[in-house]
CSV table of C-alpha atoms and ligand atoms in Angstrom, one decimal:
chain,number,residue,atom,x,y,z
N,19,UNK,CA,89.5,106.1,116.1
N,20,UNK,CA,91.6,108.4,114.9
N,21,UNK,CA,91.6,112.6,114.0
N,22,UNK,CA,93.4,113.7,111.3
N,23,UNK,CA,94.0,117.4,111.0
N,24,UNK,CA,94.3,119.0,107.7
N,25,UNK,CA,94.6,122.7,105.7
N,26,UNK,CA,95.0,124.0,102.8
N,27,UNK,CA,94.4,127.7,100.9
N,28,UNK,CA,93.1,128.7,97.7
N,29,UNK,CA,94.5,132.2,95.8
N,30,UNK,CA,91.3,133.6,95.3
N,31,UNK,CA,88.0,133.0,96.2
N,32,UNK,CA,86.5,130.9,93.1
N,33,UNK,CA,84.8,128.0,93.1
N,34,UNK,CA,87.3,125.8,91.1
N,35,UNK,CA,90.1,126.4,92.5
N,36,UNK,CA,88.2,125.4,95.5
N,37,UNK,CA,87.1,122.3,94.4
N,38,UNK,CA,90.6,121.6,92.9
N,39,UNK,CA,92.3,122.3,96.3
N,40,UNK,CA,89.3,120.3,98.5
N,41,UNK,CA,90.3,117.1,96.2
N,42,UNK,CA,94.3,117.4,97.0
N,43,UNK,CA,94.0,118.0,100.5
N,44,UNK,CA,91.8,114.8,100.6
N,45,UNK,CA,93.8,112.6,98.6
N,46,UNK,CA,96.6,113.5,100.3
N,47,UNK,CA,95.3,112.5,103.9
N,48,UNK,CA,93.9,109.6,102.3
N,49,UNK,CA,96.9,108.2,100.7
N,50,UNK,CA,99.7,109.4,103.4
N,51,UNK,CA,97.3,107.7,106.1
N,52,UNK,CA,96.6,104.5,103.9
N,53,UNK,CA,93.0,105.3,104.4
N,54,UNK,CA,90.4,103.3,102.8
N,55,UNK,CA,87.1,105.1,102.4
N,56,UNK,CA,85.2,103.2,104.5
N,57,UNK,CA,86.8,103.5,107.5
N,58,UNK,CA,86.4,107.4,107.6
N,59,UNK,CA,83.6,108.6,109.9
N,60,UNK,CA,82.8,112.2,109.1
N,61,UNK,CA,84.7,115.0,107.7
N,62,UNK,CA,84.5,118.5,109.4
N,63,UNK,CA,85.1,121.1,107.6
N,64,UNK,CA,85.8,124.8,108.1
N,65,UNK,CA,86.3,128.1,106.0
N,66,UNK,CA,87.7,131.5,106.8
N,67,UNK,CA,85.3,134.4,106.1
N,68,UNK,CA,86.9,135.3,102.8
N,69,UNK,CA,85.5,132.3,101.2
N,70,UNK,CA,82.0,132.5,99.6
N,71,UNK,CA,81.9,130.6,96.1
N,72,UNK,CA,81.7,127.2,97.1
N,73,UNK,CA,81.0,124.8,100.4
N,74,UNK,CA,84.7,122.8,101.2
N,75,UNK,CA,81.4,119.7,101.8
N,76,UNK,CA,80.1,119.5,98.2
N,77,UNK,CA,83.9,119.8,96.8
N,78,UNK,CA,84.8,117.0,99.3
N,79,UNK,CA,81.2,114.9,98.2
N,80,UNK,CA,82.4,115.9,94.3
N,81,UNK,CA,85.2,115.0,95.1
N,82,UNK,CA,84.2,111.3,95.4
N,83,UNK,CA,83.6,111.2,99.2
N,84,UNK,CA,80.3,109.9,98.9
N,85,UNK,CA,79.6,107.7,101.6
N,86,UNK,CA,80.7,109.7,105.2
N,87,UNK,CA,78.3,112.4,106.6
N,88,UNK,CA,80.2,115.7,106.0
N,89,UNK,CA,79.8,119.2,107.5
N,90,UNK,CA,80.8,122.8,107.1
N,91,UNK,CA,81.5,125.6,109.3
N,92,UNK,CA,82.2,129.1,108.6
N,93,UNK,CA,85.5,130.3,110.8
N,94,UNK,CA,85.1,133.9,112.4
N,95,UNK,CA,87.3,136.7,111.1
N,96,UNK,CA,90.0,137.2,113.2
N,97,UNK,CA,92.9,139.8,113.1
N,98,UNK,CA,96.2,138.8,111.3
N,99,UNK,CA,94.9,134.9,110.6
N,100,UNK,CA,95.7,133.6,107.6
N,101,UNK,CA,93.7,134.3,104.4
N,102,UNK,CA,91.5,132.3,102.2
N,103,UNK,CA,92.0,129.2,103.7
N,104,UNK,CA,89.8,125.7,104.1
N,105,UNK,CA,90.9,123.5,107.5
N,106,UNK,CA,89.5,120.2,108.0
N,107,UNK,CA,89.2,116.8,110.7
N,108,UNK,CA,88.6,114.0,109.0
N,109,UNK,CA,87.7,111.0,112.2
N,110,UNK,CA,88.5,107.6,110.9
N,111,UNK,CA,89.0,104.6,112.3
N,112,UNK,CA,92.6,103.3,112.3
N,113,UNK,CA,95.3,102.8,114.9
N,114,UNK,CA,98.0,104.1,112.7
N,115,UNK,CA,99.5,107.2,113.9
N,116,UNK,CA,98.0,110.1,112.3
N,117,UNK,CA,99.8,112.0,109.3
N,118,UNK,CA,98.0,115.5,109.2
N,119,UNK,CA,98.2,117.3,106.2
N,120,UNK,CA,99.0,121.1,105.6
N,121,UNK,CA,99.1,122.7,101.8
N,122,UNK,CA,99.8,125.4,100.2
N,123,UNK,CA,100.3,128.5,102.3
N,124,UNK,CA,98.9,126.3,105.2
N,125,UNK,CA,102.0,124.8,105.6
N,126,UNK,CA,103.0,128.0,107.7
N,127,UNK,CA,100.7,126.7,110.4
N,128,UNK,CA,102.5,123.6,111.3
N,129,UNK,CA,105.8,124.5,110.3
N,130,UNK,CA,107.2,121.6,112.4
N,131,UNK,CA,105.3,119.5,110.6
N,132,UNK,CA,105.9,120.3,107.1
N,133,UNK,CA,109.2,120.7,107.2
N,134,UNK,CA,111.9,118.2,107.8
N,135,UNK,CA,112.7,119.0,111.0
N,136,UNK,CA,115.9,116.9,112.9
N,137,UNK,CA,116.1,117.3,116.4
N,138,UNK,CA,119.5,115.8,118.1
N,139,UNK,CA,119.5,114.9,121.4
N,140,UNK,CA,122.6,113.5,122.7
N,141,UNK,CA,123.8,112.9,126.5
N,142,UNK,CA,125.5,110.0,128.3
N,143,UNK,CA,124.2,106.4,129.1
N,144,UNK,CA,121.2,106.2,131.1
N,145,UNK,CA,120.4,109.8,131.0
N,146,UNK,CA,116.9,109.3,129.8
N,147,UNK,CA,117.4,109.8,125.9
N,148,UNK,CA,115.5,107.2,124.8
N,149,UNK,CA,112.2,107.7,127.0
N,150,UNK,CA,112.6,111.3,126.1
N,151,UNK,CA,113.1,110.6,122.6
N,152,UNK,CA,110.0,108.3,122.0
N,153,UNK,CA,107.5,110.2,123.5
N,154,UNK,CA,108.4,113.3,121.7
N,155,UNK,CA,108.8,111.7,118.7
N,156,UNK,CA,105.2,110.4,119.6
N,157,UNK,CA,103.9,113.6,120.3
N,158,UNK,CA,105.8,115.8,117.1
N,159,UNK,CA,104.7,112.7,115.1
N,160,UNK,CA,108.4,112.2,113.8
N,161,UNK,CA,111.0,109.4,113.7
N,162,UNK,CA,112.8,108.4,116.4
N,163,UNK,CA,116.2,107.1,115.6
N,164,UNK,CA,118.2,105.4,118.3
N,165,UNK,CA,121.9,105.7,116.9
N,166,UNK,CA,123.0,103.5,119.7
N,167,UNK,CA,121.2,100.8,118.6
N,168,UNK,CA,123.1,101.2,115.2
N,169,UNK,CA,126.8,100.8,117.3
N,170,UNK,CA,124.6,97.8,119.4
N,171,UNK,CA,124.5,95.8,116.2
N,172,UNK,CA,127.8,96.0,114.8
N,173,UNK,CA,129.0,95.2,118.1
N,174,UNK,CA,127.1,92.0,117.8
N,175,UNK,CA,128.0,91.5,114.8
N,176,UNK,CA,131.5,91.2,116.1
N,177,UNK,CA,130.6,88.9,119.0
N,178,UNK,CA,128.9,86.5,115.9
N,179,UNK,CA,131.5,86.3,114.2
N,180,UNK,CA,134.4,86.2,117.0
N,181,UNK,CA,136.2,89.3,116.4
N,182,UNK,CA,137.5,91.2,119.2
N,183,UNK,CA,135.5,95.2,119.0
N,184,UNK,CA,138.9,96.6,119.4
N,185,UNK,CA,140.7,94.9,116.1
N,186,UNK,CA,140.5,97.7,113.7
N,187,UNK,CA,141.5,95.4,110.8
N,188,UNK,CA,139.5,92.5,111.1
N,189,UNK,CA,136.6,94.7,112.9
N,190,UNK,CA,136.6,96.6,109.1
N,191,UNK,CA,136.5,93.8,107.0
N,192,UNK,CA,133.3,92.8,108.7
N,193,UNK,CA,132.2,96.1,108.0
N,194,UNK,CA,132.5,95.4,104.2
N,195,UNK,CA,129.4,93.4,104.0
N,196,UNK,CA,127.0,94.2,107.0
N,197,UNK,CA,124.2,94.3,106.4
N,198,UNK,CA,122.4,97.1,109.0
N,199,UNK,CA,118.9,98.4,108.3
N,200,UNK,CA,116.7,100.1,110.6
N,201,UNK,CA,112.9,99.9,110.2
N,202,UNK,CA,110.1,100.9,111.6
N,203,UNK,CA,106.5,98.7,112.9
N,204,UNK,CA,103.8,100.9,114.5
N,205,UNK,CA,106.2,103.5,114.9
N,206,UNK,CA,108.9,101.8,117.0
N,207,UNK,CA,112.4,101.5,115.9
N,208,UNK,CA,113.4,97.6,114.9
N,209,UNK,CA,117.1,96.9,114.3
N,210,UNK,CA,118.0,94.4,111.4
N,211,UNK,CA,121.0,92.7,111.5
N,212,UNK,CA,122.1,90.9,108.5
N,213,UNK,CA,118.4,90.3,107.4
N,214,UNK,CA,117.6,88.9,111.2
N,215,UNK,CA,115.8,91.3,113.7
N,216,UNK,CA,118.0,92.0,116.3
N,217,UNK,CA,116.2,94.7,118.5
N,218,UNK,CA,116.2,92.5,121.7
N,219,UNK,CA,119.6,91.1,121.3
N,220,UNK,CA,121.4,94.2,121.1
N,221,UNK,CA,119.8,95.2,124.6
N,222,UNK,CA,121.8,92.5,126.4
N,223,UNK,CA,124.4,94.0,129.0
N,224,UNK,CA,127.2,92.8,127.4
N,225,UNK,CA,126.8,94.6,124.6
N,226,UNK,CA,126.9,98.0,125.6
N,227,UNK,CA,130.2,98.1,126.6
N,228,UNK,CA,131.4,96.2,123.2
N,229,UNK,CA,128.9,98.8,121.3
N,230,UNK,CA,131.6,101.7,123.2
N,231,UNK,CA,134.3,100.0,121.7
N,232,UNK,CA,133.3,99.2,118.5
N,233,UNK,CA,132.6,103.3,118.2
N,234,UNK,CA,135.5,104.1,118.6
N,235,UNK,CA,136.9,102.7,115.3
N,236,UNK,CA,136.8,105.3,112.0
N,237,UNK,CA,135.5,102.0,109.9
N,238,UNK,CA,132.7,101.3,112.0
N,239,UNK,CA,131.7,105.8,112.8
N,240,UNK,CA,132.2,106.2,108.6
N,241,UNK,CA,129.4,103.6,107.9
N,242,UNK,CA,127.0,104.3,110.8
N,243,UNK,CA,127.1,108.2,109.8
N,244,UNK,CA,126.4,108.4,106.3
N,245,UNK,CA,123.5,105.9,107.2
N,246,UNK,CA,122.3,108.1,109.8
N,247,UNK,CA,122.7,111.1,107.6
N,248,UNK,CA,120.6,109.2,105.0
N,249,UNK,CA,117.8,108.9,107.4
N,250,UNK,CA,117.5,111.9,108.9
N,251,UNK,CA,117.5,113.9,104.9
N,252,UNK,CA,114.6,112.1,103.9
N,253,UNK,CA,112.4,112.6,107.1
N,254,UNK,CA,111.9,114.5,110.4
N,255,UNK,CA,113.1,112.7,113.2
N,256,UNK,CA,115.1,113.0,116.2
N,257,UNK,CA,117.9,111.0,116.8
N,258,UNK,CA,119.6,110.2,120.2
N,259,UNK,CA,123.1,109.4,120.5
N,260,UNK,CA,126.5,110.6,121.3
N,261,UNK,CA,127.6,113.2,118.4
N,262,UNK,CA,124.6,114.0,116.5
N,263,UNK,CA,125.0,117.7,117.3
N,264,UNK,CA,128.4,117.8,116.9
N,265,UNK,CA,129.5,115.3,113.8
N,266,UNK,CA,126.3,113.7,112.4
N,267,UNK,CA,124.1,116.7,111.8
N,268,UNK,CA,125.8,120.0,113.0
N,269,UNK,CA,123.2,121.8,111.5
N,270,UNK,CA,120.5,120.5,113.2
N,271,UNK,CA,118.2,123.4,114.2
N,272,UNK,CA,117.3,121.7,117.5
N,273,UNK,CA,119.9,120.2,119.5
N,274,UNK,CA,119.8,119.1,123.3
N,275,UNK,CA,122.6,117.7,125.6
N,276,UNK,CA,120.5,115.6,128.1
N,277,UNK,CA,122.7,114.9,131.1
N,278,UNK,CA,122.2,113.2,134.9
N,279,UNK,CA,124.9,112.4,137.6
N,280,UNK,CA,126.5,109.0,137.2
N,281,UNK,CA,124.8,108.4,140.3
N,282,UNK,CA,121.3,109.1,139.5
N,283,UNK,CA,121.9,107.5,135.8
N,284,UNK,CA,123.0,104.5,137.7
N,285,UNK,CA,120.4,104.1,139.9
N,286,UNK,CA,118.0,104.4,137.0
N,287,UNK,CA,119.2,101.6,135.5
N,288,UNK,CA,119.0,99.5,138.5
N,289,UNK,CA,115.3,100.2,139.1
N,290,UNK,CA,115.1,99.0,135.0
N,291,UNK,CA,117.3,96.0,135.6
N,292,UNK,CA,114.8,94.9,138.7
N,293,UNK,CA,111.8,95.9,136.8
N,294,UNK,CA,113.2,93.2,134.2
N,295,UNK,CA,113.4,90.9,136.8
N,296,UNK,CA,117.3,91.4,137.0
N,297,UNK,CA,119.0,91.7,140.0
N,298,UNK,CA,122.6,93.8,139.0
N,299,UNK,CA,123.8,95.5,142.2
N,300,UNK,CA,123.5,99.2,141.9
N,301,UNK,CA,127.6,99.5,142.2
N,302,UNK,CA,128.4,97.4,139.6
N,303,UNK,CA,125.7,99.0,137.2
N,304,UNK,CA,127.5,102.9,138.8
N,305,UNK,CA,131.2,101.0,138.2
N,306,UNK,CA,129.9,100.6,134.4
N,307,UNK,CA,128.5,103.9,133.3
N,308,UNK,CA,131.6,105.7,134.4
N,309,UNK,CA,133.7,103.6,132.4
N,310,UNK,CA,131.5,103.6,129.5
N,311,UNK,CA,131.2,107.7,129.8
N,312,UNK,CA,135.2,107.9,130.3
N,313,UNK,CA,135.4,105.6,126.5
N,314,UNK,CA,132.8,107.7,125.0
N,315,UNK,CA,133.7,110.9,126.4
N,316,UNK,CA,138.1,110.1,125.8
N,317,UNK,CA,137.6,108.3,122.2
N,318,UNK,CA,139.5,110.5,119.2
N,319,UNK,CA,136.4,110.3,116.9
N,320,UNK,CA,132.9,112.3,117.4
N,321,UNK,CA,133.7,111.7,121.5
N,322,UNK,CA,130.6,112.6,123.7
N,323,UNK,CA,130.5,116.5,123.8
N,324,UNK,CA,128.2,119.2,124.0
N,325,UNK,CA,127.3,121.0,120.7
N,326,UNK,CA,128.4,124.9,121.6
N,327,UNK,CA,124.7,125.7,120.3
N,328,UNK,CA,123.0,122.8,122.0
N,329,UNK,CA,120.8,123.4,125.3
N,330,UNK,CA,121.8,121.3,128.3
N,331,UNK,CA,119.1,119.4,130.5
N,332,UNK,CA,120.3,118.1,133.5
N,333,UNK,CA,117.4,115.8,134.8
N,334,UNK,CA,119.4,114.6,137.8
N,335,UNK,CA,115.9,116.4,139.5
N,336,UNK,CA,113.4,116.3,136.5
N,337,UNK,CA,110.7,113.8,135.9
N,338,UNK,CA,110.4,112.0,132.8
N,339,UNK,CA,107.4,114.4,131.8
N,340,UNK,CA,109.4,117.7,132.6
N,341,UNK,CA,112.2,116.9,130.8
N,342,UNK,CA,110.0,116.5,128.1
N,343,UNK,CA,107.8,119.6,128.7
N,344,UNK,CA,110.8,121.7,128.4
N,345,UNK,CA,112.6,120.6,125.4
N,346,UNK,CA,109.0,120.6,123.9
N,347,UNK,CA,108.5,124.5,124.8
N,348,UNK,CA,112.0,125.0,123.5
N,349,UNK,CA,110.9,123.4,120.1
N,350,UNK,CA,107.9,125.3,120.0
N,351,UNK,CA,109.6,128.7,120.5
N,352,UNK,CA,112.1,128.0,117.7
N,353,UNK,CA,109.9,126.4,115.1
E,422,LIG,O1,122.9,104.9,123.6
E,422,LIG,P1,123.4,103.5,123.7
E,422,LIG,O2,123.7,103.1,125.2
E,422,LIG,O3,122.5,102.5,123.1
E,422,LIG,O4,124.8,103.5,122.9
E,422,LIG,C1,125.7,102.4,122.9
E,422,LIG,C2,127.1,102.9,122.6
E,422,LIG,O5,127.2,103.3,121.2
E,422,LIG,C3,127.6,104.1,123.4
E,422,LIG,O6,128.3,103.7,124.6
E,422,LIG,C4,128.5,104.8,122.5
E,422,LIG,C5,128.0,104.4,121.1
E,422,LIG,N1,127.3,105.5,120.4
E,422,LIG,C6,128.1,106.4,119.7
E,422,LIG,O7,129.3,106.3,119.8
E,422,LIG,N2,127.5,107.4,119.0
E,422,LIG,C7,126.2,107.5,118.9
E,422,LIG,N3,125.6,108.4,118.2
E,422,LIG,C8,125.4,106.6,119.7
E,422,LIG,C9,126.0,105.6,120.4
């Protein structure tokens, strides 16, 4: 089961306009939720004190609502809250992630979810982006785009077709025709690879260091950019990389530099190797990350830097959960 928040406000109290504004909000959820009918439970409605002409129930019933139980409160009056205006929970059951609506001059009460907020959170490898990024994506209710994922496959690409990541020239003609899309089932990133799904193969070891090399080239940044920039106009998200604050999206209202020693980085990836069944030698896996930092960090294009207005987390000490607790506090206070 599922609750879907939703608002909405009417410009004066009459019962048409109520009605009118009842109906939108509804359809909205409906449709931006793919709900059918039948799998809502109950709708709970509630009104500010300035509304009198009409019950948000019978508009939803009038609506065409007719077969959920429906209810209607009256909100108290409270200092400076926002006028004339009808909220609602609609509990249905699906397993889809929830798209709450806001309308109208409700839209100022979920501002981060209303507008197209882009959140960039770049750092070096194994500094937690990814486990940062999901769940917060999870909890905003926004994209996640994994940029590195985008360098993975291209630097697979190259290994399928035999050409070295460092070969400008015949790296670029590949370029010409890859096809790269990025999709998303149930809210988790898949990575498309010339029509094949790709997401597992581009997690393999050997790639990563390929998928540094292969970013270094203007051919290969160019392409993976504009698609990135694509992305992130048309929806909120927050995207992990390497220069998202600094090349992709400069003017990203939220950006975070999320940083670890290359020790603790390193030994993070060990305990994911083993927990893969994988038994890498923390030295080697240490050995890696710094050179993989030095080529990200010492490329000429977009190198890994921090955005003079991004905020730096260093989770060498932080949990998972704190890490996310603060940039989530830092959201809030901004939005
Ligand atoms: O985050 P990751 O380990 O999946 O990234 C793989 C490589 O891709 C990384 O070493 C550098 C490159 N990359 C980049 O240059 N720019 C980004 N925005 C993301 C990744």
């Amino acid at each position: 089961m599922i609750a879907l928040r939703g608002a909405t406000t009417v410009d004066c109290d009459c019962a048409e306009q109520i009605k009118e504004r009842v109906k939108e909000l509804l359809c909205e959820i409906k449709a931006k939720n793919r709900l059918d009918e039948n799998k809502i439970i109950c709708m709970i409605f509630s009104g500010t004190s300035d509304i009198h002409s009409y019950y948000p129930a019978k508009a939803a019933r009038e609506a065409g609502f007719y077969s959920c139980p429906l209810f209607s409160a009256l909100e108290p009056e409270i200092d400076g809250s926002l006028k004339l205006c009808i909220r609602v929970m609609v509990l249905a059951e699906t397993s889809a992630p929830a798209e709450h609506v806001y309308l109208h001059n409700a839209a100022a009460l979920r501002k981060d979810i209303t507008q197209i907020i882009n959140i960039a959170l770049d750092g070096p490898a194994g500094s937690g982006k990814s486990t940062v990024s999901k769940i917060l994506g999870k909890k905003l209710n926004i994209l996640c785009l994994d940029t590195g994922a985008m360098y993975r496959a291209c630097a697979l690409k190259c290994l399928n077709e035999g050409v070295p990541a460092n070969d400008e020239a015949a790296v670029a003609k590949i370029m010409e025709d890859i096809s790269l899309e990025v999709k998303y089932a149930d809210g988790v990133q898949r990575t498309f690879l010339d029509g094949k799904d790709v997401s597992e193969d581009i997690r393999k070891p050997e790639i990563s260091m390929l998928a540094s090399t292969v970013a270094t080239l203007r051919c290969v940044r160019e392409k993976m950019v504009a698609l990135q920039r694509e992305i992130a106009s048309k929806t909120s998200c927050i995207l992990d990389g390497r220069d998202i604050g600094t090349n992709v999206l400069p003017n990203a209202k939220f950006k975070f530099y999320l940083t670890a020693s290359p020790e603790v980085r390193a030994q993070r990836r060990a305990e994911e190797s083993r927990a893969k069944g994988f038994n890498v030698p923390y030295e080697q896996i240490l050995q890696k990350i710094i050179q993989r930092d030095n080529q990200d960090i010492n490329r000429k294009i977009a190198p890994l830097t921090v955005a003079g207005d991004a905020i730096i987390v260093d989770s060498s000490s932080m949990t998972v959960n704190e890490v996310v607790a603060f940039i989530e506090n830092k959201i809030q206070e901004k939005i």
